Coordinates of C-alpha atoms in Angstrom, one line a residue:
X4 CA -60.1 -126.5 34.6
X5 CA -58.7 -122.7 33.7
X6 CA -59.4 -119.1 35.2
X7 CA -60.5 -118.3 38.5
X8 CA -62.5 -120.8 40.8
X9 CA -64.2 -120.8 43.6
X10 CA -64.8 -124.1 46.2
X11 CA -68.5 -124.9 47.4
X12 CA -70.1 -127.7 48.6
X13 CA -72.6 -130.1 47.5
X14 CA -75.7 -130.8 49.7
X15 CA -74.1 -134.3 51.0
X16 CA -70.8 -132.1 51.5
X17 CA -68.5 -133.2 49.4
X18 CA -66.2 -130.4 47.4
X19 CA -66.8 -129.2 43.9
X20 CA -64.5 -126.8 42.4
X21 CA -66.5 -123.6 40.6
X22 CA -65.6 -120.6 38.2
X23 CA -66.3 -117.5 39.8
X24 CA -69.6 -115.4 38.9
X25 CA -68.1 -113.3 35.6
X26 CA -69.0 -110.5 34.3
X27 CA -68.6 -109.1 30.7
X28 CA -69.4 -105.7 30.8
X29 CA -67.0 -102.3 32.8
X30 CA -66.9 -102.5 36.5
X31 CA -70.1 -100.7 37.6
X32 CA -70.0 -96.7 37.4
X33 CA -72.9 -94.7 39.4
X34 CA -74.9 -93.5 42.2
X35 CA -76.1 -95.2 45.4
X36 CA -78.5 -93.7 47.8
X37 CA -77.2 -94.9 51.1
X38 CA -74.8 -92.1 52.3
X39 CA -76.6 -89.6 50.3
X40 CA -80.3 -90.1 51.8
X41 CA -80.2 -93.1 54.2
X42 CA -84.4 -93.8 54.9
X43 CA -84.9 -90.4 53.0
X44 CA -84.4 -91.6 49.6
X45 CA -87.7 -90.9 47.2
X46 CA -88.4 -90.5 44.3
X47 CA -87.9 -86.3 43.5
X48 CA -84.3 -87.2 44.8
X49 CA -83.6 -90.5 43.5
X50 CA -84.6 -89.1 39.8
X51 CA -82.9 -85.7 40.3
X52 CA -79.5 -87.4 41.4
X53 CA -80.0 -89.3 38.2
X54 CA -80.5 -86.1 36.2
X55 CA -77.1 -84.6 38.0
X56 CA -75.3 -87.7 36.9
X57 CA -76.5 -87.2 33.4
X58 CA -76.2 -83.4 32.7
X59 CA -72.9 -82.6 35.0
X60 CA -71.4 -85.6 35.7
X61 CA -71.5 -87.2 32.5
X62 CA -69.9 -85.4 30.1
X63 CA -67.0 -84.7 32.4
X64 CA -66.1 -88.7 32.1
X65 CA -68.1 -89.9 35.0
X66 CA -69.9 -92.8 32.1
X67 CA -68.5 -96.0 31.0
X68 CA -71.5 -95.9 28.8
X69 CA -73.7 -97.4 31.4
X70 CA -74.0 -95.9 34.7
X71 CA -76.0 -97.7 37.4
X72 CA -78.5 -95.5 39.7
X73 CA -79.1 -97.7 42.7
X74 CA -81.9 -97.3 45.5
X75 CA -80.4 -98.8 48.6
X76 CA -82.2 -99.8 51.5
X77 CA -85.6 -98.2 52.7
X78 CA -86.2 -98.3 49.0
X79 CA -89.6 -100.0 50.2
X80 CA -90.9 -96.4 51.5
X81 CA -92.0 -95.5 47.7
X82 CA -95.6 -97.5 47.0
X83 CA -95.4 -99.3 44.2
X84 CA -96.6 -96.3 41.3
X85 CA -93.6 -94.1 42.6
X86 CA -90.8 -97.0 42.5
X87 CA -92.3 -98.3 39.4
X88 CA -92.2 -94.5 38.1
X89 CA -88.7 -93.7 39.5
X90 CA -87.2 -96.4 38.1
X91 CA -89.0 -96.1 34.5
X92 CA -87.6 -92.3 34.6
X93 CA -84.1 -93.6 35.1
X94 CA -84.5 -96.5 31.9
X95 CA -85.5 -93.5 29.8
X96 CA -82.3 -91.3 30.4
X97 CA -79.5 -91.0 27.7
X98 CA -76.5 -88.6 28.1
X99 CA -75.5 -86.8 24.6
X100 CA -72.8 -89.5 24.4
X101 CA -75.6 -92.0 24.2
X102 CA -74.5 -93.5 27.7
X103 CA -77.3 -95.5 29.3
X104 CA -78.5 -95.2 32.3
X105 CA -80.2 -98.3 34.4
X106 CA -81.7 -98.2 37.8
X107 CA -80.6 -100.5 40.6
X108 CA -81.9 -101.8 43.8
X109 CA -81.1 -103.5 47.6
X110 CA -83.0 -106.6 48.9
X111 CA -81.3 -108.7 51.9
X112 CA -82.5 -112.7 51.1
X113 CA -81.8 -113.5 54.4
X114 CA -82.2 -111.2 56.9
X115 CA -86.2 -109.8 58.1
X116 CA -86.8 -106.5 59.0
X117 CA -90.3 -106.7 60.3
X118 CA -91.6 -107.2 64.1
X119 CA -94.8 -109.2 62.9
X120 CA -93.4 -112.9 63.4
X121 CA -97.3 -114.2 61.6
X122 CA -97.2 -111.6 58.7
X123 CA -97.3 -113.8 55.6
X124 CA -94.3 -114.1 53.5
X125 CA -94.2 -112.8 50.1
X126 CA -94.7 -114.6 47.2
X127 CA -96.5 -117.4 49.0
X128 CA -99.5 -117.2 48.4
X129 CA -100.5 -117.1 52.1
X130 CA -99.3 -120.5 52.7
X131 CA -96.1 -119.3 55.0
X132 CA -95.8 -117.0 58.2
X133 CA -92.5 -115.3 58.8
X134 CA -92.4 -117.8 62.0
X135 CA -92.3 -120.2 59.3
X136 CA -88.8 -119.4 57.6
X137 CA -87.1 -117.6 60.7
X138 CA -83.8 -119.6 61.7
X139 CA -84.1 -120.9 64.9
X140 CA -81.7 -122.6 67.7
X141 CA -81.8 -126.5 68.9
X142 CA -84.3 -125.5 71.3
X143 CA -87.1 -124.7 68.5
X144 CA -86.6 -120.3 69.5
X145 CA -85.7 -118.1 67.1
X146 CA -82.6 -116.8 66.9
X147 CA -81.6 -113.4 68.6
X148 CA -81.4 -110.2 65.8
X149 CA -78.2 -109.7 64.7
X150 CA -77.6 -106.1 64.1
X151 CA -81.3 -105.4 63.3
X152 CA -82.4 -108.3 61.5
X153 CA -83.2 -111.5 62.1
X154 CA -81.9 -113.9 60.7
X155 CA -84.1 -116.2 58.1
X156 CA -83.6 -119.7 57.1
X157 CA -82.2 -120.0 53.8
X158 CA -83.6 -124.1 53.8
X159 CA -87.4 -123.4 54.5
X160 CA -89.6 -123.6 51.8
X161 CA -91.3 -120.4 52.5
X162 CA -87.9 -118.8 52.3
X163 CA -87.1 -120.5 48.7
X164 CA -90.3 -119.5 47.3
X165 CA -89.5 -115.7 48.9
X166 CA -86.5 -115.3 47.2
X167 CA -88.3 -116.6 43.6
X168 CA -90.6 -113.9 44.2
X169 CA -88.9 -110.7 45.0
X170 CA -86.0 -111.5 42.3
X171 CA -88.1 -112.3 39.5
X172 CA -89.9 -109.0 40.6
X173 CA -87.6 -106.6 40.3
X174 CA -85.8 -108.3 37.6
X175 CA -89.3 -108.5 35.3
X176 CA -89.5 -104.0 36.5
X177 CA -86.2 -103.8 35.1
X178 CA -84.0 -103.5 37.8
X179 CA -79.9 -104.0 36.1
X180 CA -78.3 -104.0 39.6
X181 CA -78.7 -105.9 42.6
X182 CA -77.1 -105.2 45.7
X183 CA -77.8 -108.0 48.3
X184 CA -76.9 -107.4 52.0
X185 CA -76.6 -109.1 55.6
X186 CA -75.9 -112.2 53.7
X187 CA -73.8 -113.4 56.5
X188 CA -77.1 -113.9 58.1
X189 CA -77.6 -117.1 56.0
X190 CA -74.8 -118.8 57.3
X191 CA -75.3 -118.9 60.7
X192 CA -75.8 -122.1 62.5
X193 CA -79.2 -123.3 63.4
X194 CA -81.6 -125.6 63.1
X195 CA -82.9 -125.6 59.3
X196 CA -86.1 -126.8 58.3
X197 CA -84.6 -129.1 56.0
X198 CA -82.9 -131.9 57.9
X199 CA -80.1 -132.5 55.0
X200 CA -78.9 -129.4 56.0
X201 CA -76.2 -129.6 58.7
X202 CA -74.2 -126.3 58.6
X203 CA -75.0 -122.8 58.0
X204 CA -72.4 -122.9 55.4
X205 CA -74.1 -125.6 53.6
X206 CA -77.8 -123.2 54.3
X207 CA -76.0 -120.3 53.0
X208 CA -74.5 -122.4 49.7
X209 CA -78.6 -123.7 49.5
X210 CA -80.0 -120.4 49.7
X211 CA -77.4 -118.7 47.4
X212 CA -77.9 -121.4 44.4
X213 CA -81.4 -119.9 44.6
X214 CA -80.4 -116.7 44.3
X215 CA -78.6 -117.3 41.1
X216 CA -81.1 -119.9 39.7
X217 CA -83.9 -117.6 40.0
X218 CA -81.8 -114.1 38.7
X219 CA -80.6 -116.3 35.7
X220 CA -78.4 -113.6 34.6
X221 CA -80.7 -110.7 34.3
X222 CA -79.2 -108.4 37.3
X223 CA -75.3 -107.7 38.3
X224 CA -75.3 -108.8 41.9
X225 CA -72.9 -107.0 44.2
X226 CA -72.7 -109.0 48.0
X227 CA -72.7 -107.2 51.0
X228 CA -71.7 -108.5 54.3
X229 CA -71.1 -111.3 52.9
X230 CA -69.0 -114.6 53.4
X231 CA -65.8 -114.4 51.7
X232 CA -66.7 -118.2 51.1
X233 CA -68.1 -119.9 49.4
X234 CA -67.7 -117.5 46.2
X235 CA -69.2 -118.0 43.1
X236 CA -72.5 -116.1 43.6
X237 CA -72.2 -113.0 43.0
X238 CA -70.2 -110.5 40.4
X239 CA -68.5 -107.8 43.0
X240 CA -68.3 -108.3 47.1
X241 CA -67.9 -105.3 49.2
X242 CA -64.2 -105.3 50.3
X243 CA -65.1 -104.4 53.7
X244 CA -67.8 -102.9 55.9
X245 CA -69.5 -99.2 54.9
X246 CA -67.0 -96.9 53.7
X247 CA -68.3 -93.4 53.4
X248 CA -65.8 -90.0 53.4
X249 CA -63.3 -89.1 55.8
X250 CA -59.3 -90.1 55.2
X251 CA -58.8 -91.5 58.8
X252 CA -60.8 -93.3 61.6
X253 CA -61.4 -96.5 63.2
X254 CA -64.1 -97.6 60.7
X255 CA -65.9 -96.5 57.8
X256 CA -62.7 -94.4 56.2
X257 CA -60.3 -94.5 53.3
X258 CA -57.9 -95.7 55.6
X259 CA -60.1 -98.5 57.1
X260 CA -61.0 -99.8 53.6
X261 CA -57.7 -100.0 51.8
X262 CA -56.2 -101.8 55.0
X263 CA -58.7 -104.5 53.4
X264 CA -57.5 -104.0 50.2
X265 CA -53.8 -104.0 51.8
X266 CA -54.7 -107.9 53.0
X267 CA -57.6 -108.8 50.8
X268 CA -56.5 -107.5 47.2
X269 CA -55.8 -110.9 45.8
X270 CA -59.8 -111.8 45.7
X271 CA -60.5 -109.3 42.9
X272 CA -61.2 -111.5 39.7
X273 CA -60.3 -114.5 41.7
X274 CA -63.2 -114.8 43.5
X275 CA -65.1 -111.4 43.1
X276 CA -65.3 -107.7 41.4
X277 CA -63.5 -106.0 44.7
X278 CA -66.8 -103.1 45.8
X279 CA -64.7 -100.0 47.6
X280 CA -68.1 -99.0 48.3
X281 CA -69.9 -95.8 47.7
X282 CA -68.3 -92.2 47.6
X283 CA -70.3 -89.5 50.2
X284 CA -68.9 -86.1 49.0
X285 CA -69.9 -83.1 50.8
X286 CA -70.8 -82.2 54.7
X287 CA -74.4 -83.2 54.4
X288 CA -73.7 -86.7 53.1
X289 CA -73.3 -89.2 56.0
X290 CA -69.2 -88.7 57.0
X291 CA -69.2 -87.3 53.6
X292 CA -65.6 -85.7 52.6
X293 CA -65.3 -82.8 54.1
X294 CA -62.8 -80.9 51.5
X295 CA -61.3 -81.6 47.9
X296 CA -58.6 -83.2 49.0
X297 CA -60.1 -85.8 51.0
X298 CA -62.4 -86.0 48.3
X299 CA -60.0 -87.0 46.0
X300 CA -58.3 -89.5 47.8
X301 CA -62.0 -91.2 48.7
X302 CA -62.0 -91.2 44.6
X303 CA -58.4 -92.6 44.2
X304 CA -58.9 -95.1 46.9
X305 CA -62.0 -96.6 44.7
X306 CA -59.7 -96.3 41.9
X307 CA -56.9 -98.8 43.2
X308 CA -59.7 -101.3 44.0
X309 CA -59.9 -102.2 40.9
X310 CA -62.1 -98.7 39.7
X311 CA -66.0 -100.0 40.6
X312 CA -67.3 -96.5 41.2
X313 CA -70.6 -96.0 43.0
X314 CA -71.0 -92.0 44.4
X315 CA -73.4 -91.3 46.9
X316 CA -73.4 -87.4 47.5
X317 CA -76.8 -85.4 48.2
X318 CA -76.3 -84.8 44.5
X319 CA -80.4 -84.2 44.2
X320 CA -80.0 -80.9 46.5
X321 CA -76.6 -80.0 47.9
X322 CA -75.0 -77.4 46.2
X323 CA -71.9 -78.0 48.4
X324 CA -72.0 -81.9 47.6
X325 CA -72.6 -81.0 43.9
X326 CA -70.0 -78.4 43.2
X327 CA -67.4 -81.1 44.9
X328 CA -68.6 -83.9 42.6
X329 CA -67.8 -81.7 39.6
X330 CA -64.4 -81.4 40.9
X331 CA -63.1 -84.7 41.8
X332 CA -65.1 -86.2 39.0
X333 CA -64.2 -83.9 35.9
X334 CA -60.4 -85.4 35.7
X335 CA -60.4 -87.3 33.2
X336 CA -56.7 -89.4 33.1
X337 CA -57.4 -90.8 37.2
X338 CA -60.8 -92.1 35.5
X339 CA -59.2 -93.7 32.4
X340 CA -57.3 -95.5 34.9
X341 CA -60.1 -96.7 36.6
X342 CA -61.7 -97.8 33.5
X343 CA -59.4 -100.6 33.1
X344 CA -60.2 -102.3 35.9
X345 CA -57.0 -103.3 37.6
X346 CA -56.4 -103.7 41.3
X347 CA -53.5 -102.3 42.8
X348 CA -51.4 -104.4 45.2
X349 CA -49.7 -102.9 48.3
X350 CA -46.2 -102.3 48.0
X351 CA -45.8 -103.4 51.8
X352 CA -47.6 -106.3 53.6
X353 CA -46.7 -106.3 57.3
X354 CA -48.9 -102.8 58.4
X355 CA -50.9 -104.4 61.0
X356 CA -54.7 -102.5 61.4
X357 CA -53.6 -99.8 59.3
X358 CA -53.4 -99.5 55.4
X359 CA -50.2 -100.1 52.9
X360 CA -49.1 -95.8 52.1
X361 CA -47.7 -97.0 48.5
X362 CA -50.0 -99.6 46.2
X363 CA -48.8 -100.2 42.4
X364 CA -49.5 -102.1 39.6
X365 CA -47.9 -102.4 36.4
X366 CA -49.2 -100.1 33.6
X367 CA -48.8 -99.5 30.0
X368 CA -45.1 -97.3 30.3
X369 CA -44.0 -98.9 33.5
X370 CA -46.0 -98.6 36.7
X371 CA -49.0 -96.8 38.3
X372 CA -47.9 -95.8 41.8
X373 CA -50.9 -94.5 44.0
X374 CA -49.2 -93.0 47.5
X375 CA -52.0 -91.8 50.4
X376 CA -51.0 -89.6 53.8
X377 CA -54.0 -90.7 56.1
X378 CA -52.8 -88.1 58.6
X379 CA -55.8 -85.3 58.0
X380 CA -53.5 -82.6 60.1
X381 CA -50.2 -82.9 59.3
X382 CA -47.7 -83.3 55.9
X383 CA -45.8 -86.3 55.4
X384 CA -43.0 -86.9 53.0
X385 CA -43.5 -90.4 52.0
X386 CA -40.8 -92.8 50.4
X387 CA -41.7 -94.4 47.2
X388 CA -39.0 -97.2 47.0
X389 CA -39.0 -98.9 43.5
X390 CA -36.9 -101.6 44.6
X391 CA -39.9 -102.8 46.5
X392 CA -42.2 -103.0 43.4
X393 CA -39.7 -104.5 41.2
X394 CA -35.8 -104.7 41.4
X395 CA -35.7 -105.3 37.7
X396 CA -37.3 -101.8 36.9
X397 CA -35.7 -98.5 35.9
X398 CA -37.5 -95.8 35.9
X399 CA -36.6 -92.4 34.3
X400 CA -39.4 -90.6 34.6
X401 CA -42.4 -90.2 37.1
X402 CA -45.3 -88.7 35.6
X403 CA -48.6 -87.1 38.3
X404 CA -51.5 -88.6 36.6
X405 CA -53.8 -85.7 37.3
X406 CA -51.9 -82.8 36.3
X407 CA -50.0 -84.4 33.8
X408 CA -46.6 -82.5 35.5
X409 CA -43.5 -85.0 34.9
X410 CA -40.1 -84.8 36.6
X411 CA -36.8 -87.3 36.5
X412 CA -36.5 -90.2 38.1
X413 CA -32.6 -90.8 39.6
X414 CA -32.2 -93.6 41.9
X415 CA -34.6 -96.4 43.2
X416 CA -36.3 -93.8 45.9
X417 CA -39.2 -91.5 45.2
X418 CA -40.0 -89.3 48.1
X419 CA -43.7 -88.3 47.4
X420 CA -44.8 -84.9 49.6
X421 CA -48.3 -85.4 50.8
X422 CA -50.3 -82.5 52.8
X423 CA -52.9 -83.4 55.3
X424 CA -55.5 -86.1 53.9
X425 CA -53.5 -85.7 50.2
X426 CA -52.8 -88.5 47.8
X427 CA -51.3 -88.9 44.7
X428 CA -51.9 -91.1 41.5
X429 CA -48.4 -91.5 39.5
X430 CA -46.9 -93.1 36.7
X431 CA -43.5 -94.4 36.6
X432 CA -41.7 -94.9 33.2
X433 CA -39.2 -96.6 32.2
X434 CA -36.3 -95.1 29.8
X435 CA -37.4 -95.3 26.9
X436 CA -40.0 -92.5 28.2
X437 CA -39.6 -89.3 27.3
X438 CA -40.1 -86.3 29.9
X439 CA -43.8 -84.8 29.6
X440 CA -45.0 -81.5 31.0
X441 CA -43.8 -77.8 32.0
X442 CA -41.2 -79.5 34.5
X443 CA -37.9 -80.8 32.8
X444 CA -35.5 -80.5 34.7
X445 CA -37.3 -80.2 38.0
X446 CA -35.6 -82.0 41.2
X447 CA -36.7 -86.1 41.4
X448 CA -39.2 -85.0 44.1
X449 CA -43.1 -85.9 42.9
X450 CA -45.0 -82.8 44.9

């Protein structure tokens, strides 16, 4: 067997060896509503952050001739003329490129929402209660909510029939993009209706076969707190929890995601798409970025995970959000190199809880060197040290990606100056390269 693989088990348990979920068209390019509009998302400003993306955004290279505009969660507060209308608007967009645009939704297989334990489940036919497909414990109760939701049975019939229904929905609407959250909720241990089933692993495997069974290839399907295994069920996996704006913090930042990516960048392609998760620009957005810079950095970090880009600024209705989107957006080169769809590995390994400073990967001249100062007060002059990326590499000249500046390269060290919240996209050449730019001459010093 060649390419990637994934392991899962059978229902009796024994180990089969699987390809990963691929995908043949660009990593996914778009919107999400989540940071942008959390349970306020409707349809005015799911269609007019649609109509941003086409008229501004587009034409300034945010396209890779598809771009996905996604409803996240509390999609379900549109009845069904405005979703149905919403997401027709969207199918009906074209950007003077002729890039097409395709709407996208959120559904969570196994995780309930609802406080009505006897409201009948959907797709039924009345012939199941939500009683019916909750998880429950040895002692016949239901399992506790686990942040918010509680936690369904991926074995009961009421839950396979569920999960028929609501995909071959919004598939037949014409929904392109799936995203399908709080999967981990599927895996915990129970009691499952069907007594074959002796581990949440094995529910979670069950309830995942009909996930792909019943989407038969009709929608991308990006996993959200989600098992890292089993694999093999959907295209992209979120890297790590929400991401949204800010460089720094405990959770939810730059920082927090690519110390992920520092650990976890080896699962792109082998097992999954790597998802940076979405990119709040802008002071209304939730933890939004809060200046260009940071902005930029949010973009570049998205851009060493291997380039999926989802945005999810108040683009509908924020003039501060929107003028930043045109800004961090409109640079062509960084987005060519997130159209190839490479992951960048860290150039260190042993940082502990924080992120690698210094990821690289090879690229067509030599290597793509993306540096990050996570410090959001203070300048940092950080040490590029090509040694560490490859001993047999020579570099002569180190190019900034975004300007397009160049400058000598003498020696093995780089030192890259960073202000507060800063990074830097750079391409090292080898030398055969010849110098590009207004800066021959200038000191080896990449500013």
């Amino acid at each position: 067997m060649t390419g990637a693989v994934a392991w899962k088990l059978t229902a009796n348990g024994t180990p089969n060896c699987i390809h990963r979920l691929a995908w043949a068209g660009p990593r996914p390019l778009g919107w999400n509503s989540w940071a942008a509009y959390a349970d306020k998302i409707n349809r005015q400003r799911y269609i007019a952050s649609a109509q941003f993306v086409r008229d501004k955004l587009s034409p300034e290279g945010f396209s890779r001739k598809v771009v996905y505009i996604n409803f996240d969660a509390f999609w379900s507060s549109l009845d069904g003329v405005a979703l149905e209308d919403a997401m027709a608007t969207v199918k009906s967009m074209r950007s003077n490129d002729g890039t097409v645009f395709e709407p996208g939704i959120y559904w969570t297989p196994f995780a309930a929402w609802g406080d009505d334990p006897d409201a009948f489940v959907e797709g039924t036919n009345g012939k199941y209660r939500y009683r019916d497909i909750l998880l429950k414990g040895p002692d016949g109760a239901f399992l506790p909510t686990v942040d918010g939701g509680k936690p369904i049975d991926p074995t009961a019939p009421g839950t396979r029939l569920r999960t028929q229904f609501y995909i071959d929905t919004l598939a037949k609407m014409g929904f392109k993009y799936l995203k399908l959250d709080f999967l981990s909720h599927g895996a915990l241990e129970g009691k499952h209706a069907d007594p074959a089933i002796q581990t949440g692993t094995e529910a979670y495997n069950l309830g995942m076969q009909d996930v792909l069974k019943a989407n038969a290839g009709r929608m991308f399907l990006s996993l959200s707190i989600a098992p890292l295994f089993p694999s093999g069920y959907g295209h992209a996996r979120r890297l790590s929890s929400d991401t949204k704006g800010h460089i720094s913090g405990k959770d939810q930042s730059t920082e927090y995601m690519l110390n992920a990516l520092t650990y976890a960048w080896w699962t792109d392609e082998s097992l999954y798409i790597i998802d940076p998760d979405h990119i709040p620009l802008g002071t209304k957005a939730d933890e939004g970025a809060r200046n260009l810079v940071e902005a930029r950095s949010r973009l570049l970090s998205t851009i060493v995970s291997g380039g999926m880009i989802l945005d999810s600024t108040r683009l509908a209705d924020d003039p501060e959000g929107q003028a930043m989107a045109l800004q961090v957006y409109n640079n062509r080169a960084l987005m060519k190199v997130g159209d190839e769809g490479k992951v960048f590995r860290p150039v260190e390994g042993d940082t502990g809880d924080a992120a690698a400073r210094v990821f690289a990967r090879s690229s067509a001249h030599g290597y793509y060197i993306a540096v990050f100062n996570y410090d959001d007060k203070e300048t940092h002059t950080i040490q590029v040290n090509l040694n560490r990326i490859d001993p047999e590499f020579k570099g002569s000249v180190a190019r900034d990606v975004a300007s397009g500046v160049s400058a000598p390269v003498s020696g093995s060290d780089i030192p890259v100056v960073l202000t507060p919240s800063e990074s830097r996209l750079i391409e090292v050449s080898g030398p055969s390269e010849r110098i590009r730019g207004e800066s021959r001459g200038a000191k080896n010093k990449v500013r």
